[in-house]
Short mmCIF file of C-alpha atoms and ligand atoms in Angstrom, two decimals:
data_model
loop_
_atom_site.label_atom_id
_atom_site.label_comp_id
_atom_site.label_asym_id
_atom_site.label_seq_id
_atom_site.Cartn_x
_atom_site.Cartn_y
_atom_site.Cartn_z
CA UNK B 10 -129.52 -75.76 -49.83
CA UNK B 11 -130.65 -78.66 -47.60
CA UNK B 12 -131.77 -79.14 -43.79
CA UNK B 13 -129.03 -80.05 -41.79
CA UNK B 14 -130.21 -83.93 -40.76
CA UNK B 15 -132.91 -83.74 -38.38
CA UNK B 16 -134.65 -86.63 -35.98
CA UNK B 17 -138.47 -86.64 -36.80
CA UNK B 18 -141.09 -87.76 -34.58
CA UNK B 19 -144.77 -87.76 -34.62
CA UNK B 20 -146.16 -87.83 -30.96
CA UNK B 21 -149.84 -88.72 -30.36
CA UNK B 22 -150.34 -86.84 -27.34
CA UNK B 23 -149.64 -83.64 -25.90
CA UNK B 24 -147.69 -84.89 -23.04
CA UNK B 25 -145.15 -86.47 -24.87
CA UNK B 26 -144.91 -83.76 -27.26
CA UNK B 27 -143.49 -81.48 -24.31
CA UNK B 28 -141.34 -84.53 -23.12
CA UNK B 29 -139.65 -85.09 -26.14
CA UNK B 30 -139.39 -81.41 -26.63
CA UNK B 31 -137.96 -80.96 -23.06
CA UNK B 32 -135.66 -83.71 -23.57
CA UNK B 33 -133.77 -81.71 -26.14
CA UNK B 34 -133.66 -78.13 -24.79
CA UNK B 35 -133.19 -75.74 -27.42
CA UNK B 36 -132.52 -78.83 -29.77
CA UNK B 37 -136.10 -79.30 -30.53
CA UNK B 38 -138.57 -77.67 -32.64
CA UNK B 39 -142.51 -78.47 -32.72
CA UNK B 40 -143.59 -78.82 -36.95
CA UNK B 41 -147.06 -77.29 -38.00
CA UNK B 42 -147.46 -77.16 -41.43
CA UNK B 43 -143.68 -76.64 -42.00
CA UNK B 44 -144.74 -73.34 -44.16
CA UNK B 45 -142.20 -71.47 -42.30
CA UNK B 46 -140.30 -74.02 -40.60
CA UNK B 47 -138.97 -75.61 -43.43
CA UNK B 48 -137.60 -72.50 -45.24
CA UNK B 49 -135.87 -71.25 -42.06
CA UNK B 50 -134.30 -75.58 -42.22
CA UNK B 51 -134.02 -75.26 -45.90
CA UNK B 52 -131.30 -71.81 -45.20
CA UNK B 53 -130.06 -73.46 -42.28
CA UNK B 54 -131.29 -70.14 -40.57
CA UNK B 55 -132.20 -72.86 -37.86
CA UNK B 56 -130.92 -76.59 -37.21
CA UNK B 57 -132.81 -78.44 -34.25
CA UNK B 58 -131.63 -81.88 -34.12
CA UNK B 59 -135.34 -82.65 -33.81
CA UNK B 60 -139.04 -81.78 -35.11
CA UNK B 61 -141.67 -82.86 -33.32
CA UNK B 62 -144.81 -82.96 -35.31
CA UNK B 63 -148.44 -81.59 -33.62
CA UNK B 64 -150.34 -83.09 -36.38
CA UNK B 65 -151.69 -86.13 -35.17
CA UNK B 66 -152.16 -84.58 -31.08
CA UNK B 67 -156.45 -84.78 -31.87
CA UNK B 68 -157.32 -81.80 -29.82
CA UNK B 69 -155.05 -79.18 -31.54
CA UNK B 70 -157.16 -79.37 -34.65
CA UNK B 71 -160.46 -78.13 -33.44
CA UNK B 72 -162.89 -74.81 -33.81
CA UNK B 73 -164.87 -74.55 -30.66
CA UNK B 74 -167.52 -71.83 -30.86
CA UNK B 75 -169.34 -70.80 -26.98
CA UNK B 76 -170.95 -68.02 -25.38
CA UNK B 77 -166.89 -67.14 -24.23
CA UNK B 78 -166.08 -66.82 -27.41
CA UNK B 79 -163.90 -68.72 -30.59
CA UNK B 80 -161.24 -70.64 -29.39
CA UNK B 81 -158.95 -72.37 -32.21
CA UNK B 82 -156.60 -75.37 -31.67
CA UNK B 83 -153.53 -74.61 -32.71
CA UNK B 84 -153.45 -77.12 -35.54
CA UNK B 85 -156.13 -75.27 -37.15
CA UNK B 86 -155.38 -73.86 -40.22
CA UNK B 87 -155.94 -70.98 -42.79
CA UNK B 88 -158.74 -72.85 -44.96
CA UNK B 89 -160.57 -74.80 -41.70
CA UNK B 90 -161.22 -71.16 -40.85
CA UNK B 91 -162.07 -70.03 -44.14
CA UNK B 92 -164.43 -73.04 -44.43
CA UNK B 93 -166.13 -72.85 -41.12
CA UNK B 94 -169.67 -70.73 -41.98
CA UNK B 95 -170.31 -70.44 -38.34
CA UNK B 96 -167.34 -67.88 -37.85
CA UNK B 97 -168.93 -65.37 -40.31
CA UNK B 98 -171.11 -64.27 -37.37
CA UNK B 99 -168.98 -65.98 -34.18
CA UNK B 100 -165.98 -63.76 -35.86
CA UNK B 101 -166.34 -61.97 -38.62
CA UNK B 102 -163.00 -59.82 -38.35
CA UNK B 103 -160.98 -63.39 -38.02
CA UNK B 104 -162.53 -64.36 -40.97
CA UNK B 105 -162.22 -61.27 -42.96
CA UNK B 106 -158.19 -61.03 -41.75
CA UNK B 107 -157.24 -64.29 -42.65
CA UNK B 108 -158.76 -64.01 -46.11
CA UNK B 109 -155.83 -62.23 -46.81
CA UNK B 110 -153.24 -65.03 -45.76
CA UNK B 111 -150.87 -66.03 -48.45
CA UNK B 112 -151.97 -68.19 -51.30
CA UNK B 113 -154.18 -71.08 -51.06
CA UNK B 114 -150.99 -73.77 -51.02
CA UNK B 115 -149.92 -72.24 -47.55
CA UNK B 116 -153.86 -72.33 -46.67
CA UNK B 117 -153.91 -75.14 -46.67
CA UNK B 118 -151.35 -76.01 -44.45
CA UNK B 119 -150.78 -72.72 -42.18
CA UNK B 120 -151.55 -73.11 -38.60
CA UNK B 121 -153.09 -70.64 -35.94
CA UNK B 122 -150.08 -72.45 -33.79
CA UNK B 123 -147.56 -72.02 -36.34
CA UNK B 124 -148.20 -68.21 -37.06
CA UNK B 125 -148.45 -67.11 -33.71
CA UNK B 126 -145.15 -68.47 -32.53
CA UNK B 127 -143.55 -67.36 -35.92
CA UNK B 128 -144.43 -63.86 -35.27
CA UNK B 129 -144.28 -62.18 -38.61
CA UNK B 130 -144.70 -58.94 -37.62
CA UNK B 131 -147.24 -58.70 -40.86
CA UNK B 132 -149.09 -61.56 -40.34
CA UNK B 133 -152.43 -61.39 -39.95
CA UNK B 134 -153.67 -63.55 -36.89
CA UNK B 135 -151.14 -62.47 -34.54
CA UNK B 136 -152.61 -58.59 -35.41
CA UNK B 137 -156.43 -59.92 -34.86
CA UNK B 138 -155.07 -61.76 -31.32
CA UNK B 139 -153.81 -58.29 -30.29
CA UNK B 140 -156.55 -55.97 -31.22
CA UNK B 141 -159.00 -58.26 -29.97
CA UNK B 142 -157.34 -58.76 -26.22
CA UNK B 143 -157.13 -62.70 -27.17
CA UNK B 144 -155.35 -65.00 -25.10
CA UNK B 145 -152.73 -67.43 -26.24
CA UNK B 146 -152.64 -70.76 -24.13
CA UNK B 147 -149.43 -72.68 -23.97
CA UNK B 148 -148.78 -75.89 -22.34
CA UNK B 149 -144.72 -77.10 -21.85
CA UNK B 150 -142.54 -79.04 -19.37
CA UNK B 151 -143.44 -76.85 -16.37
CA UNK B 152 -147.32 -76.73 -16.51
CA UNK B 153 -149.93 -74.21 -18.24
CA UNK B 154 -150.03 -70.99 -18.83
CA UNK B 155 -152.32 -68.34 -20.57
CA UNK B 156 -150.30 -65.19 -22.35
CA UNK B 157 -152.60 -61.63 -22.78
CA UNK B 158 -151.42 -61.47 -27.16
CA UNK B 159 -150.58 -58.09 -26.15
CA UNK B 160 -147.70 -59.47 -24.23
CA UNK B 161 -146.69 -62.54 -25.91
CA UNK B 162 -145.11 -60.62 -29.08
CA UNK B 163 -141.67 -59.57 -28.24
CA UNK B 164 -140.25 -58.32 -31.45
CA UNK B 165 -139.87 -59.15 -35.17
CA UNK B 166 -140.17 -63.30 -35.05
CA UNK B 167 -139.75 -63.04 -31.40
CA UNK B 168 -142.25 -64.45 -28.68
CA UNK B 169 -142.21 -65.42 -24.93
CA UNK B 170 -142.52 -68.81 -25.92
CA UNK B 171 -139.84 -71.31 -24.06
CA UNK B 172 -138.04 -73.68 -26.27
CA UNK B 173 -140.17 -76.37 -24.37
CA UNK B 174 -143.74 -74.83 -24.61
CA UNK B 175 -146.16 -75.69 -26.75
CA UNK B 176 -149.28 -73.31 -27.94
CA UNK B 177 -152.40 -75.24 -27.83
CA UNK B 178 -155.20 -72.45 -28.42
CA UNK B 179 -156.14 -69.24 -29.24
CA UNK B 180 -158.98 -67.76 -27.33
CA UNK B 181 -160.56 -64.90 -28.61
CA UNK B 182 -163.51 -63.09 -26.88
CA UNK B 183 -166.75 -62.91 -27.59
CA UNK B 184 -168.03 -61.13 -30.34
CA UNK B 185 -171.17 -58.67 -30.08
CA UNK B 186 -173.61 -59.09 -32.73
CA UNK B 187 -173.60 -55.08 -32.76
CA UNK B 188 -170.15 -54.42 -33.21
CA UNK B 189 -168.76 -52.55 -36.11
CA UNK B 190 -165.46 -53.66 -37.68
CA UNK B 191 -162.78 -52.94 -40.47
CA UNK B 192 -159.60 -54.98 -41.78
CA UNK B 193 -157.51 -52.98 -44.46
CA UNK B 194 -154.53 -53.92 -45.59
CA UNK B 195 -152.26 -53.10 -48.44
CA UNK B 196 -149.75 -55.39 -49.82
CA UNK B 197 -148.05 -55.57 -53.27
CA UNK B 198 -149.60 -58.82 -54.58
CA UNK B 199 -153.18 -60.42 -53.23
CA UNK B 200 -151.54 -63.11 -50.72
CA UNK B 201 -148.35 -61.56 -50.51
CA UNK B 202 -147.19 -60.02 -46.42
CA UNK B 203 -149.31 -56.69 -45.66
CA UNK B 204 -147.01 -53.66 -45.69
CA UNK B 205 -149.17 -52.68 -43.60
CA UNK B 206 -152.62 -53.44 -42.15
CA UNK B 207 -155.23 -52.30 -39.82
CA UNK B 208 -157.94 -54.15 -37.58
CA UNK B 209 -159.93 -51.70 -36.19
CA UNK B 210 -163.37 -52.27 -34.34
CA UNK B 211 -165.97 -50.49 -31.79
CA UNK B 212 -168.49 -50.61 -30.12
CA UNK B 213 -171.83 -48.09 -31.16
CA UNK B 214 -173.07 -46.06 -27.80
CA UNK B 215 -175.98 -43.59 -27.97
CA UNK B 216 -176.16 -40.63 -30.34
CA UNK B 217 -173.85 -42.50 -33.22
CA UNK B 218 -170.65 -42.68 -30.71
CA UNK B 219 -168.00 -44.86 -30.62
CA UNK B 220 -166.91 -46.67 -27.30
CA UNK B 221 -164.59 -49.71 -26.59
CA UNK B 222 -162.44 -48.60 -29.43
CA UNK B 223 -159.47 -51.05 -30.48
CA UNK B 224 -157.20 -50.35 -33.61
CA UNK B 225 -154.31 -52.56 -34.45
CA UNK B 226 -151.34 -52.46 -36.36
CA UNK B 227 -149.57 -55.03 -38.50
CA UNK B 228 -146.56 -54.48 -41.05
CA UNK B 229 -145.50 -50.70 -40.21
CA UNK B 230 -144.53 -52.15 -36.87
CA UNK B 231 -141.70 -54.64 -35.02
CA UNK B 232 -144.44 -56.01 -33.54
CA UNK B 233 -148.19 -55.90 -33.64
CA UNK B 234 -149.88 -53.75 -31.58
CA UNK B 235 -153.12 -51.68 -30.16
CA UNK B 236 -152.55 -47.99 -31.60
CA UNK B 237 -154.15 -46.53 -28.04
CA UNK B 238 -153.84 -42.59 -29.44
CA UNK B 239 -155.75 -43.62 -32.39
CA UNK B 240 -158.41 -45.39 -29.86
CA UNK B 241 -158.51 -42.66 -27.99
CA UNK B 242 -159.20 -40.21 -31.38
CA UNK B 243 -162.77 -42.53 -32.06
CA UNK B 244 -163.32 -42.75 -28.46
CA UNK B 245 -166.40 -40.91 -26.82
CA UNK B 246 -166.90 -39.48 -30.40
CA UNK B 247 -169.55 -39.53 -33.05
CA UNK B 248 -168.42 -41.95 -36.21
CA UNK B 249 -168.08 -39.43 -38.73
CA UNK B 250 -165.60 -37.78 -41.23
CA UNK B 251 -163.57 -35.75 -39.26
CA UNK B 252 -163.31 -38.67 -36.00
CA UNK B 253 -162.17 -40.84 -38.58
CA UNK B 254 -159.14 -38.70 -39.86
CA UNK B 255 -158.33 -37.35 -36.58
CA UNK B 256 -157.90 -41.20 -35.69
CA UNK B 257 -156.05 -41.99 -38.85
CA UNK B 258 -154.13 -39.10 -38.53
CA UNK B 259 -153.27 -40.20 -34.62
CA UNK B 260 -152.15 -43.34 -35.80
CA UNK B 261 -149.66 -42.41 -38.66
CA UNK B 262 -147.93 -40.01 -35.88
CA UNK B 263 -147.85 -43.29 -33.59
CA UNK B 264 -146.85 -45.67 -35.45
CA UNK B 265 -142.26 -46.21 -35.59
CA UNK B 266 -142.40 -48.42 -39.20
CA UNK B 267 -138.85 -49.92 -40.11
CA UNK B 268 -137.62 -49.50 -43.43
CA UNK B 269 -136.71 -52.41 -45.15
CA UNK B 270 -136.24 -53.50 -49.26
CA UNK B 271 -140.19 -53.72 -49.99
CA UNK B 272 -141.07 -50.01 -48.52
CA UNK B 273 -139.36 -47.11 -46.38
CA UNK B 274 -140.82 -46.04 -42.92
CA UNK B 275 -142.50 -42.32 -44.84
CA UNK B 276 -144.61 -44.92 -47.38
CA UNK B 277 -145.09 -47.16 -44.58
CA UNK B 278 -146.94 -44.60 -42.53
CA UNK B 279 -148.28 -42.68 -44.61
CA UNK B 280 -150.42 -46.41 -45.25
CA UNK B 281 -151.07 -46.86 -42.12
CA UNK B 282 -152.84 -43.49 -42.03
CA UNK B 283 -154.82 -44.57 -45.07
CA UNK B 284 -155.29 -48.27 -44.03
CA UNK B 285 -156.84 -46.63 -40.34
CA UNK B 286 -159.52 -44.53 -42.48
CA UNK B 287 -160.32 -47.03 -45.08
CA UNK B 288 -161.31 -49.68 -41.59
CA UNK B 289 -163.24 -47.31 -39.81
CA UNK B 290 -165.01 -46.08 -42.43
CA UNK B 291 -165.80 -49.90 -43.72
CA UNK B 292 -166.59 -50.06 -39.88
CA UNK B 293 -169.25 -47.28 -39.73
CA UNK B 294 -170.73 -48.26 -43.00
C1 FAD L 310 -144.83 -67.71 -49.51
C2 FAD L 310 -145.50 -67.48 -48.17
C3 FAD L 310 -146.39 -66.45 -48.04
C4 FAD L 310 -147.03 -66.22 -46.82
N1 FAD L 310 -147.91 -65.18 -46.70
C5 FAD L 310 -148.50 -64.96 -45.51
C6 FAD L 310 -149.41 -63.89 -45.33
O1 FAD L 310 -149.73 -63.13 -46.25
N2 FAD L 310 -149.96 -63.71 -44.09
C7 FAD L 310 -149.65 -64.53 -43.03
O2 FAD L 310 -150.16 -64.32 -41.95
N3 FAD L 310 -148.80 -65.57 -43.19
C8 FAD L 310 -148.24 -65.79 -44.39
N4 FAD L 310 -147.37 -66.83 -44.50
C9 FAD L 310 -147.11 -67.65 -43.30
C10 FAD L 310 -148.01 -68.88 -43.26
O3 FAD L 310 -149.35 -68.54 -43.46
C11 FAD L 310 -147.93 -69.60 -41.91
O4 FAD L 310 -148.66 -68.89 -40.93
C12 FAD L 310 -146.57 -69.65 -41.33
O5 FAD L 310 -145.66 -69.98 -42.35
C13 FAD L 310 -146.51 -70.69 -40.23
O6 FAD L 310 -146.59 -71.93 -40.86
P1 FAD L 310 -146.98 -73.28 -40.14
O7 FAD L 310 -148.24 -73.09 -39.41
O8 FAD L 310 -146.89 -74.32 -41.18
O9 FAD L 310 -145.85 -73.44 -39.01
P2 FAD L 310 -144.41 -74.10 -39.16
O10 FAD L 310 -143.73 -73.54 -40.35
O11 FAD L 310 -144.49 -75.56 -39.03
O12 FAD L 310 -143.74 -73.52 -37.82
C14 FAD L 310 -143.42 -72.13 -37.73
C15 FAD L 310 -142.74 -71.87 -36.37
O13 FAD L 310 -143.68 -72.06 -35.33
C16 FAD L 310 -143.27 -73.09 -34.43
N5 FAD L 310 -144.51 -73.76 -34.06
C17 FAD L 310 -145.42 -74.31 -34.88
N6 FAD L 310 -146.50 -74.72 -34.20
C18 FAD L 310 -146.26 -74.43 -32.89
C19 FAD L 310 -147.01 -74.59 -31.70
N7 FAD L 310 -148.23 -75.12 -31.67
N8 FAD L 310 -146.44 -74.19 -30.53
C20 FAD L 310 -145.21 -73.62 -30.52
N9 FAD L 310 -144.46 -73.43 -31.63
C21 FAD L 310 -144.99 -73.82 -32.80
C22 FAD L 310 -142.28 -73.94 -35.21
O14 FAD L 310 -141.36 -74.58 -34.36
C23 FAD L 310 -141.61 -72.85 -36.06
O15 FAD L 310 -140.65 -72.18 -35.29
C24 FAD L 310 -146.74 -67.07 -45.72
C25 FAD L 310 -145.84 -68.14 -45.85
C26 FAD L 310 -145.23 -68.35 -47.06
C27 FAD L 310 -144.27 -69.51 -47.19
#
């Protein structure tokens, strides 16, 4: 099939991005890299009666590394990330995540914008926002605001997001140079959507303990999210074997996986169990 016929524009600012937006209500759609958006046209899942393209808005595109932490535009996509050396040690749990993002075609086009308002509930990024407390800013008709991740996922491809509001960043804190960390995830094929995945990461205290625990879920879930009785498992305890099951074995009994065509909710957890000890023990190596 085709799009339905669409009106295109290509703003160069972020103020008349939201105007033309708001002009339209519920008409208009902002285009990333289209990697999503144009499937969804393509089915005529969706028919706005116009895109309005973020690509040439300069400060959506940029990687801005401080003593707050990494903060990506929301034009920045998969393979600026990959490329940018800088985030091994600003980030090196973004970096490891997004590895695992689809093949390099959609790499080179997928946004941080895009993916957070598409809201796969297997995609990566939104998982790494929401274990690592990030913030989502978002700019529309009415003003600014700043959305915890934790609250901006409502569902399966469903966000807070206004039709009128635009995402222009992703802040995520500041990463200790101490911190220990773990992504896992399992999919069929390398690139392919997790079936599920785990970013999991602490802080070392005295006497080989774990502190500041925060495990997240993607894939086995509607939505991602922190897996607090698996946090609470590594929490206060010394990293070794029998922490690490306890927590994997918290966060199998937490986690409410749907079953769908590519795996049943059983297989789904029973990963998530796996994917939870594979991280932290990554982590405490
Ligand atoms: C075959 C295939 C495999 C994939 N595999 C993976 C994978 O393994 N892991 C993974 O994480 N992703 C995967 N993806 C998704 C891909 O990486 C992109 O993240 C996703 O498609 C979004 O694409 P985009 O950035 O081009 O956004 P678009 O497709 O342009 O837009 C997606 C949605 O976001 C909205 N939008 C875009 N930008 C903004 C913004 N700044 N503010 C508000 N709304 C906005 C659009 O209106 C649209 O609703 C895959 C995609 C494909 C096609």
């Amino acid at each position: 099939m085709k799009p339905a016929r669409f009106d295109y524009a290509c703003p160069a600012t972020l103020g008349e991005a939201v105007a033309l937006l708001a002009a339209r209500p519920g008409a208009a759609k902002p285009l990333a890299g289209g990697q999503s958006l144009m499937p969804v046209l393509a089915f005529r899942l969706a028919q706005p009666s116009l895109l309005v393209d973020l690509r040439k808005i300069p400060e959506l595109d940029r990687i801005a590394i401080g003593a707050d932490g990494v903060r990506l535009g929301a034009s920045v996509r998969w393979r600026d990330i990959e490329r940018d050396a800088r985030l091994a040690a600003a980030h090196p749990l973004l970096r490891a995540a997004v590895a695992h993002v689809a093949h390099y075609q959609i790499r080179n086009r997928g946004t941080v914008g895009g993916s957070l308002a598409h809201a796969d509930p297997a995609a990566e990024l939104p998982g790494i926002a929401v274990a690592c407390d990030a913030e989502i800013r978002i700019v529309g008709a009415n003003g600014a605001r700043t959305v915890q991740a934790g609250a901006f996922f409502t569902g399966a491809l469903s966000t807070v997001l206004a039709p009128d509001e635009i995402i222009t960043e992703l802040h995520l804190p500041a990463w200790p140079a101490a911190r220990r960390w773990g992504f896992e995830e399992f999919a069929r094929r390398r690139g392919d959507f997790a079936l599920a995945g785990i970013a999991a990461f602490y802080d070392p205290a005295a006497g080989g303990r774990a502190e500041n625990a925060h495990i997240a879920v993607i894939g086995a879930c509607a939505r991602p999210h922190r897996i607090a009785a698996a946090e609470a498992a590594l929490n206060g305890r010394a990293v070794e074997e029998a922490t690490i099951l306890a927590a994997a074995r918290a966060a199998a009994a937490a986690v409410d996986p749907p079953s769908d065509l590519h795996a049943d909710a059983d297989y789904r957890r029973a990963l998530v169990e796996v994917m939870v000890e594979r991280a932290l023990k990554r982590a405490a190596a």
